[in-house]
CSV table of C-alpha atoms in Angstrom, one decimal:
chain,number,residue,atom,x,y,z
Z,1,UNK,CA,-53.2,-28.6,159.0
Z,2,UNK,CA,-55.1,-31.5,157.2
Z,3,UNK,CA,-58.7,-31.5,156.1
Z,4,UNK,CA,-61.2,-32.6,154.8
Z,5,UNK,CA,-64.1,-30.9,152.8
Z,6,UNK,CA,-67.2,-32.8,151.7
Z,7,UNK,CA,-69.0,-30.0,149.9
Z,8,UNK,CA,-72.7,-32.1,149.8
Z,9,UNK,CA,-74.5,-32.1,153.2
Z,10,UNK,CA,-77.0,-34.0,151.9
Z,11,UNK,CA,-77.7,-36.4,148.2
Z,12,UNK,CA,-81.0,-38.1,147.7
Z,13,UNK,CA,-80.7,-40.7,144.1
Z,14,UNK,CA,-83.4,-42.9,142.9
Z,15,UNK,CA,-83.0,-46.9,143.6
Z,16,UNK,CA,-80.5,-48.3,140.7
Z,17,UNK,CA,-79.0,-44.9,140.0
Z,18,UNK,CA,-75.5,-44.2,139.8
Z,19,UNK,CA,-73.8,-42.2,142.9
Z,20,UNK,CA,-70.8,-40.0,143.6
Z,21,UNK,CA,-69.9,-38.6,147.1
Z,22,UNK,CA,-67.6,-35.4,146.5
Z,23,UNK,CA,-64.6,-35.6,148.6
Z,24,UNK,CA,-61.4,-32.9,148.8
Z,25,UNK,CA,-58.9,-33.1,151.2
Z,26,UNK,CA,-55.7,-30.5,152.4
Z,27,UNK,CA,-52.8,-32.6,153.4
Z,28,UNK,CA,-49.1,-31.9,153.1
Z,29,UNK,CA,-47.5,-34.8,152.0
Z,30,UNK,CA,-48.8,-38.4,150.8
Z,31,UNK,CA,-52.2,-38.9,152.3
Z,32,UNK,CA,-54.0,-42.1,153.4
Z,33,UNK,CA,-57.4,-41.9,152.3
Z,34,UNK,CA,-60.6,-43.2,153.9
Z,35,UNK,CA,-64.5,-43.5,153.6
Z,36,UNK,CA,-66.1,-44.9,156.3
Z,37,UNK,CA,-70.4,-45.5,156.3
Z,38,UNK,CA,-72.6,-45.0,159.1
Z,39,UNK,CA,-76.0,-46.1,158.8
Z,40,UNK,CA,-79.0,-45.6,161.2
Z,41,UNK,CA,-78.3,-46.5,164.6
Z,42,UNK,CA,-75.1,-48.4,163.8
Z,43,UNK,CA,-71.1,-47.5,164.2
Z,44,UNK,CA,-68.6,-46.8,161.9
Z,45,UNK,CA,-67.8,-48.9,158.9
Z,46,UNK,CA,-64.9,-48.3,156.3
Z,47,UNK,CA,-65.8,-49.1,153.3
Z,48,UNK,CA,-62.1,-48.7,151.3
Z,49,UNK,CA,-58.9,-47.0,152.0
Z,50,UNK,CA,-56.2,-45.4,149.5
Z,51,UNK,CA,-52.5,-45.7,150.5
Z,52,UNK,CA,-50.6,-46.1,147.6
Z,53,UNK,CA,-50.8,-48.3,144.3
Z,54,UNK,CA,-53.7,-48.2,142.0
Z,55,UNK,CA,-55.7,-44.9,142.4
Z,56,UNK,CA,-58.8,-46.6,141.8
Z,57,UNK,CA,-60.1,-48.7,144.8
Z,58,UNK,CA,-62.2,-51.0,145.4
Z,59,UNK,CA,-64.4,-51.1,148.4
Z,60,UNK,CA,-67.5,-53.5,150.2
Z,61,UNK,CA,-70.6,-52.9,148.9
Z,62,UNK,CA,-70.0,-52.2,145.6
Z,63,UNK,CA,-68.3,-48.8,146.4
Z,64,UNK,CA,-65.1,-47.6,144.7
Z,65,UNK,CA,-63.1,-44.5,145.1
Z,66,UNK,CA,-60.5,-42.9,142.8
Z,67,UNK,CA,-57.7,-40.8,144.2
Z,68,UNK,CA,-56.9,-37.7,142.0
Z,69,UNK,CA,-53.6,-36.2,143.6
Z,70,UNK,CA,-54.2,-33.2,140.7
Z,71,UNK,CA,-57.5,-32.5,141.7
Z,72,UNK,CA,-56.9,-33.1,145.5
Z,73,UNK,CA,-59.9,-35.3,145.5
Z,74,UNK,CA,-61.1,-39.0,146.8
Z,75,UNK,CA,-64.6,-39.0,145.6
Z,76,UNK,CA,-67.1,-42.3,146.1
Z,77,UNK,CA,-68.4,-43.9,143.6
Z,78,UNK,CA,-71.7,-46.8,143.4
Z,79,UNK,CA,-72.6,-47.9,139.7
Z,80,UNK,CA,-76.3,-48.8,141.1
Z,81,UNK,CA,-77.6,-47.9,144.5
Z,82,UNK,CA,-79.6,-49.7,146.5
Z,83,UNK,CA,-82.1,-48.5,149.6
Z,84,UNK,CA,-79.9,-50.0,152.2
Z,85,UNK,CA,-77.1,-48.1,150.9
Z,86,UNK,CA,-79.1,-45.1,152.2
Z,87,UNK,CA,-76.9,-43.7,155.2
Z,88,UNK,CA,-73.9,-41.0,156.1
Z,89,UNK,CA,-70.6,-41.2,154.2
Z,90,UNK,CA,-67.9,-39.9,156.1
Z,91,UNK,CA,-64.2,-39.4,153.8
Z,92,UNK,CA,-61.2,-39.1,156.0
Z,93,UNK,CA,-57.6,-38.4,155.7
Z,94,UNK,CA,-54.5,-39.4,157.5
Z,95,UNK,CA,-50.7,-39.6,157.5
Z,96,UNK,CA,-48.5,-42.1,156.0
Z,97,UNK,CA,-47.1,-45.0,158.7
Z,98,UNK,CA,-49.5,-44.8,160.3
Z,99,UNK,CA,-48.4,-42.4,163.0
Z,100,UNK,CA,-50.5,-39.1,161.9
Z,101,UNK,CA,-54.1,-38.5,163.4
Z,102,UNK,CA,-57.1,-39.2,161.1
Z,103,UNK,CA,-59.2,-36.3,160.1
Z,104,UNK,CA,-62.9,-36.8,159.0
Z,105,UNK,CA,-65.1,-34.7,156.8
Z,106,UNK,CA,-68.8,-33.5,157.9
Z,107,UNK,CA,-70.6,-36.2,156.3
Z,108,UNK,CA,-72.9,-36.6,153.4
Z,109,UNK,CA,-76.2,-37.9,154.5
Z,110,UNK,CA,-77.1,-40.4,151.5
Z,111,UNK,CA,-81.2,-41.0,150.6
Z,112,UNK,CA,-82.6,-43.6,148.1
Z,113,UNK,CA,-86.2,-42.9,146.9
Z,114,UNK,CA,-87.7,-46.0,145.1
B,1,UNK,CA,-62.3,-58.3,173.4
B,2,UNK,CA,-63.0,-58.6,169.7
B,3,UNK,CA,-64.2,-55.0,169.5
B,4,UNK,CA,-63.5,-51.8,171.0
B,5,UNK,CA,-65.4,-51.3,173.8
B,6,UNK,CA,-66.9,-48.3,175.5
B,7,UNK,CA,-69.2,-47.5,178.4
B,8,UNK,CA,-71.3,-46.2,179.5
B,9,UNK,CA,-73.5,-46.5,176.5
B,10,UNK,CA,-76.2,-43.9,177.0
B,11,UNK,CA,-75.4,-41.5,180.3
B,12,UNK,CA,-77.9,-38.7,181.3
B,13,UNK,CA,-76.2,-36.1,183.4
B,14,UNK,CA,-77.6,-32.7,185.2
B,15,UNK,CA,-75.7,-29.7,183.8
B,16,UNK,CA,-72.3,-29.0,186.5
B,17,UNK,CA,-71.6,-32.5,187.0
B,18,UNK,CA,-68.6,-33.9,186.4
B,19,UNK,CA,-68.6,-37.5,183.7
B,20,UNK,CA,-66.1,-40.3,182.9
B,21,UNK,CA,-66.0,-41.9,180.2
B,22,UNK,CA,-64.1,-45.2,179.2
B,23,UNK,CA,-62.6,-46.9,176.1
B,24,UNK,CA,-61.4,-50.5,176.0
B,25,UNK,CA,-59.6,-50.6,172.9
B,26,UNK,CA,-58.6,-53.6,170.6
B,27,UNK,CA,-55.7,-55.7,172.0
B,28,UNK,CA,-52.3,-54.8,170.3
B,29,UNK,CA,-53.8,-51.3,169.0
B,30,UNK,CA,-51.3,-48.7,170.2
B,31,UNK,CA,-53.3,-46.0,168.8
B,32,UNK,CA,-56.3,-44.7,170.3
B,33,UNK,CA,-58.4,-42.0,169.4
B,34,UNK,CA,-62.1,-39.9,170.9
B,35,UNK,CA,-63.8,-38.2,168.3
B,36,UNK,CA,-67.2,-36.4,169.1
B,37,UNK,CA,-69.8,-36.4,167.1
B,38,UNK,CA,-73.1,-34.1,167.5
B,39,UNK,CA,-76.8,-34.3,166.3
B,40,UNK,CA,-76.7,-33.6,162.5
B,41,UNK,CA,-72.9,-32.8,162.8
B,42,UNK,CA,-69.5,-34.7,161.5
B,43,UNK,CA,-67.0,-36.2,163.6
B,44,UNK,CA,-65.3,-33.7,165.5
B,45,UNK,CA,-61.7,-35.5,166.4
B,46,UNK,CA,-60.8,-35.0,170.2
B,47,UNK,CA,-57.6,-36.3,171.4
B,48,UNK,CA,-55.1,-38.8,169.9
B,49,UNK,CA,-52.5,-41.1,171.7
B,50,UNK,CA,-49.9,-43.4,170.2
B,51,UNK,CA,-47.9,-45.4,172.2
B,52,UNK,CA,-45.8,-44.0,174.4
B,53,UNK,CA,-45.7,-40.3,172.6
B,54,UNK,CA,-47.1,-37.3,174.3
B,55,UNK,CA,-51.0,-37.1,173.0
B,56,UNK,CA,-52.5,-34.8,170.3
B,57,UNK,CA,-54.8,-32.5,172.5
B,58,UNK,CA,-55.6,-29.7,169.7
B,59,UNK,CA,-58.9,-30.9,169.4
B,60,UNK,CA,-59.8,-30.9,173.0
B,61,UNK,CA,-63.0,-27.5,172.3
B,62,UNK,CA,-62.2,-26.5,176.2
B,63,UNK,CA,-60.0,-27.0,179.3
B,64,UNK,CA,-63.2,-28.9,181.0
B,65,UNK,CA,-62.1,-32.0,179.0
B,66,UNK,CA,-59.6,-34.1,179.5
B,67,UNK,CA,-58.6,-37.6,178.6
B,68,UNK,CA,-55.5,-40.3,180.0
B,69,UNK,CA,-54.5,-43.6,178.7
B,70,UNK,CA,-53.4,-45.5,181.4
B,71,UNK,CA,-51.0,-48.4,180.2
B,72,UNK,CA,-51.5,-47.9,176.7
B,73,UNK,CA,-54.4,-49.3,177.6
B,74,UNK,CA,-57.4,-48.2,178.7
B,75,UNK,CA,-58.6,-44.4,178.1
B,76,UNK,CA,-60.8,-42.1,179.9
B,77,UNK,CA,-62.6,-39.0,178.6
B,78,UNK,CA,-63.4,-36.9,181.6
B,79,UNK,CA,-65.6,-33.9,181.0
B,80,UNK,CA,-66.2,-31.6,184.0
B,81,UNK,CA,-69.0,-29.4,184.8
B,82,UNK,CA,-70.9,-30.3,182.0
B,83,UNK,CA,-73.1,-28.2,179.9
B,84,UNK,CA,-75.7,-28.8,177.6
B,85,UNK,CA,-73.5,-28.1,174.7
B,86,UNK,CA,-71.4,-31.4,175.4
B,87,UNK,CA,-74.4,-33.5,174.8
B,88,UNK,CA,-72.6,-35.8,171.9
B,89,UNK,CA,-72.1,-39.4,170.9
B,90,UNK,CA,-68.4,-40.1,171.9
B,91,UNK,CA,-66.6,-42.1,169.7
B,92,UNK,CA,-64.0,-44.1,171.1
B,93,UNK,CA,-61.6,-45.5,168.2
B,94,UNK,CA,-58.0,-47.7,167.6
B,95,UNK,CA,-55.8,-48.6,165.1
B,96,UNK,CA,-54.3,-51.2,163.4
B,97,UNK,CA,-51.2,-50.8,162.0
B,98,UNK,CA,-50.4,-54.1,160.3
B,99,UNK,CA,-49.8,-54.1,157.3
B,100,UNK,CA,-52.8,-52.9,155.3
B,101,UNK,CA,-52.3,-49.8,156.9
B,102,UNK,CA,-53.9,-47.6,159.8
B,103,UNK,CA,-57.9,-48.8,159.4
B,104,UNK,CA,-59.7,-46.6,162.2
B,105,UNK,CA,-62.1,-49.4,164.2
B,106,UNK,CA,-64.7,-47.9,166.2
B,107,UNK,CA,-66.8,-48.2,169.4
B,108,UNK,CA,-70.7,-48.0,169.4
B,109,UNK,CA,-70.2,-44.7,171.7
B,110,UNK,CA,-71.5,-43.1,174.9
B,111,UNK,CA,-74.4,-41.1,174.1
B,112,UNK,CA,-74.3,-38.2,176.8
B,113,UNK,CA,-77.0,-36.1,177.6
B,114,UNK,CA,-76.7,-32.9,179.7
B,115,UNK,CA,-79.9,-32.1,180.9
């Protein structure tokens, strides 16, 4: 069965740091690879997806993830943060074609102290 | 609509009753999905129906939820006799399967509240 493990419930970084969101996943064959954002009060938003190609993707906001198929992983990645990036991260992984369910992580709960 | 849609937004229900809940999903998205999501918890995936194909129940947590697509259209989430346990957001999500892949668009949810 696919899943997804995002071992940090919760991150706080200073303003301007850099970030990374941990991210492993259990999937038997190719996965498609997701991180959605969810800030306060709002829906879902994805930020990037990994399907094939390049295993470094770029996302809104400034995010990028890199795929590691050794290492299992799809961690996120910010060079600077800023406070409104402060909100949950949630990494996801589903089938290829399309035709596979999506399976979420727990979340990471992001906070940015000035 | 542009967006998925899903009402009611914000339903407050006394513990027993039976609730409905409804998903308009984005035109031309065959896939639909309810995920669950709980105060300080991840999203718990539900049920999943594409096209025509029997649904994905496995994450369905009891037999007093169930959920149609009538159509391949609109969904309901029925929950009966409701307990305070059930009191979630309920995330009502489709898929686009163009090209660029299956990107998951959400609803804003029903916030339920058994009281």
């Amino acid at each position: 069965a696919q899943s997804v493990t995002q071992p940090d419930i919760h991150i706080t970084v200073s303003e301007g740091a850099s970030l990374e969101l941990r991210c492993n996943y259990s999937y038997g064959a190719t996965p498609y690879l997701f991180w959605y954002v969810q800030s306060p009060g709002q829906g879902l938003q994805l930020l990037l997806k990994y399907f094939s190609g390049d295993t470094l993707v770029q996302g809104i906001k400034g995010f990028e993830a890199e795929f590691k198929r050794s290492q299992s992983s799809f961690n996120l990645r910010k060079p600077s943060v800023h406070w409104s990036d402060a909100a949950e991260y949630f990494c996801a992984v589903g089938g290829p074609g399309g035709y596979q369910k999506v399976t979420f992580g727990t979340g990471t709960k992001l906070q940015v102290i000035p | 609509g542009a967006g998925v849609s899903q009402s009611p937004s914000n339903k407050v229900t006394e513990k027993g009753k039976d609730v409905e809940l409804r998903c308009d999903p984005i035109s031309g998205h065959t896939a639909l999905y309810w995920y669950r999501q709980s105060l300080g918890q991840g999203l718990e995936f539900l049920i999943y129906f594409q096209g025509n194909s029997a649904p994905d129940k496995s994450g369905l947590p009891s037999d007093r939820f169930s959920a149609e697509r009538t159509g391949g259209s609109v969904s309901t989430l029925t929950i009966q006799r409701t307990q305070q346990e059930d009191s979630a957001v309920y995330l009502c999500a489709t898929v686009d399967r163009g090209d660029s892949g299956n990107t998951i668009y959400f609803g804003e949810g029903s916030w339920l509240t058994v009281v």
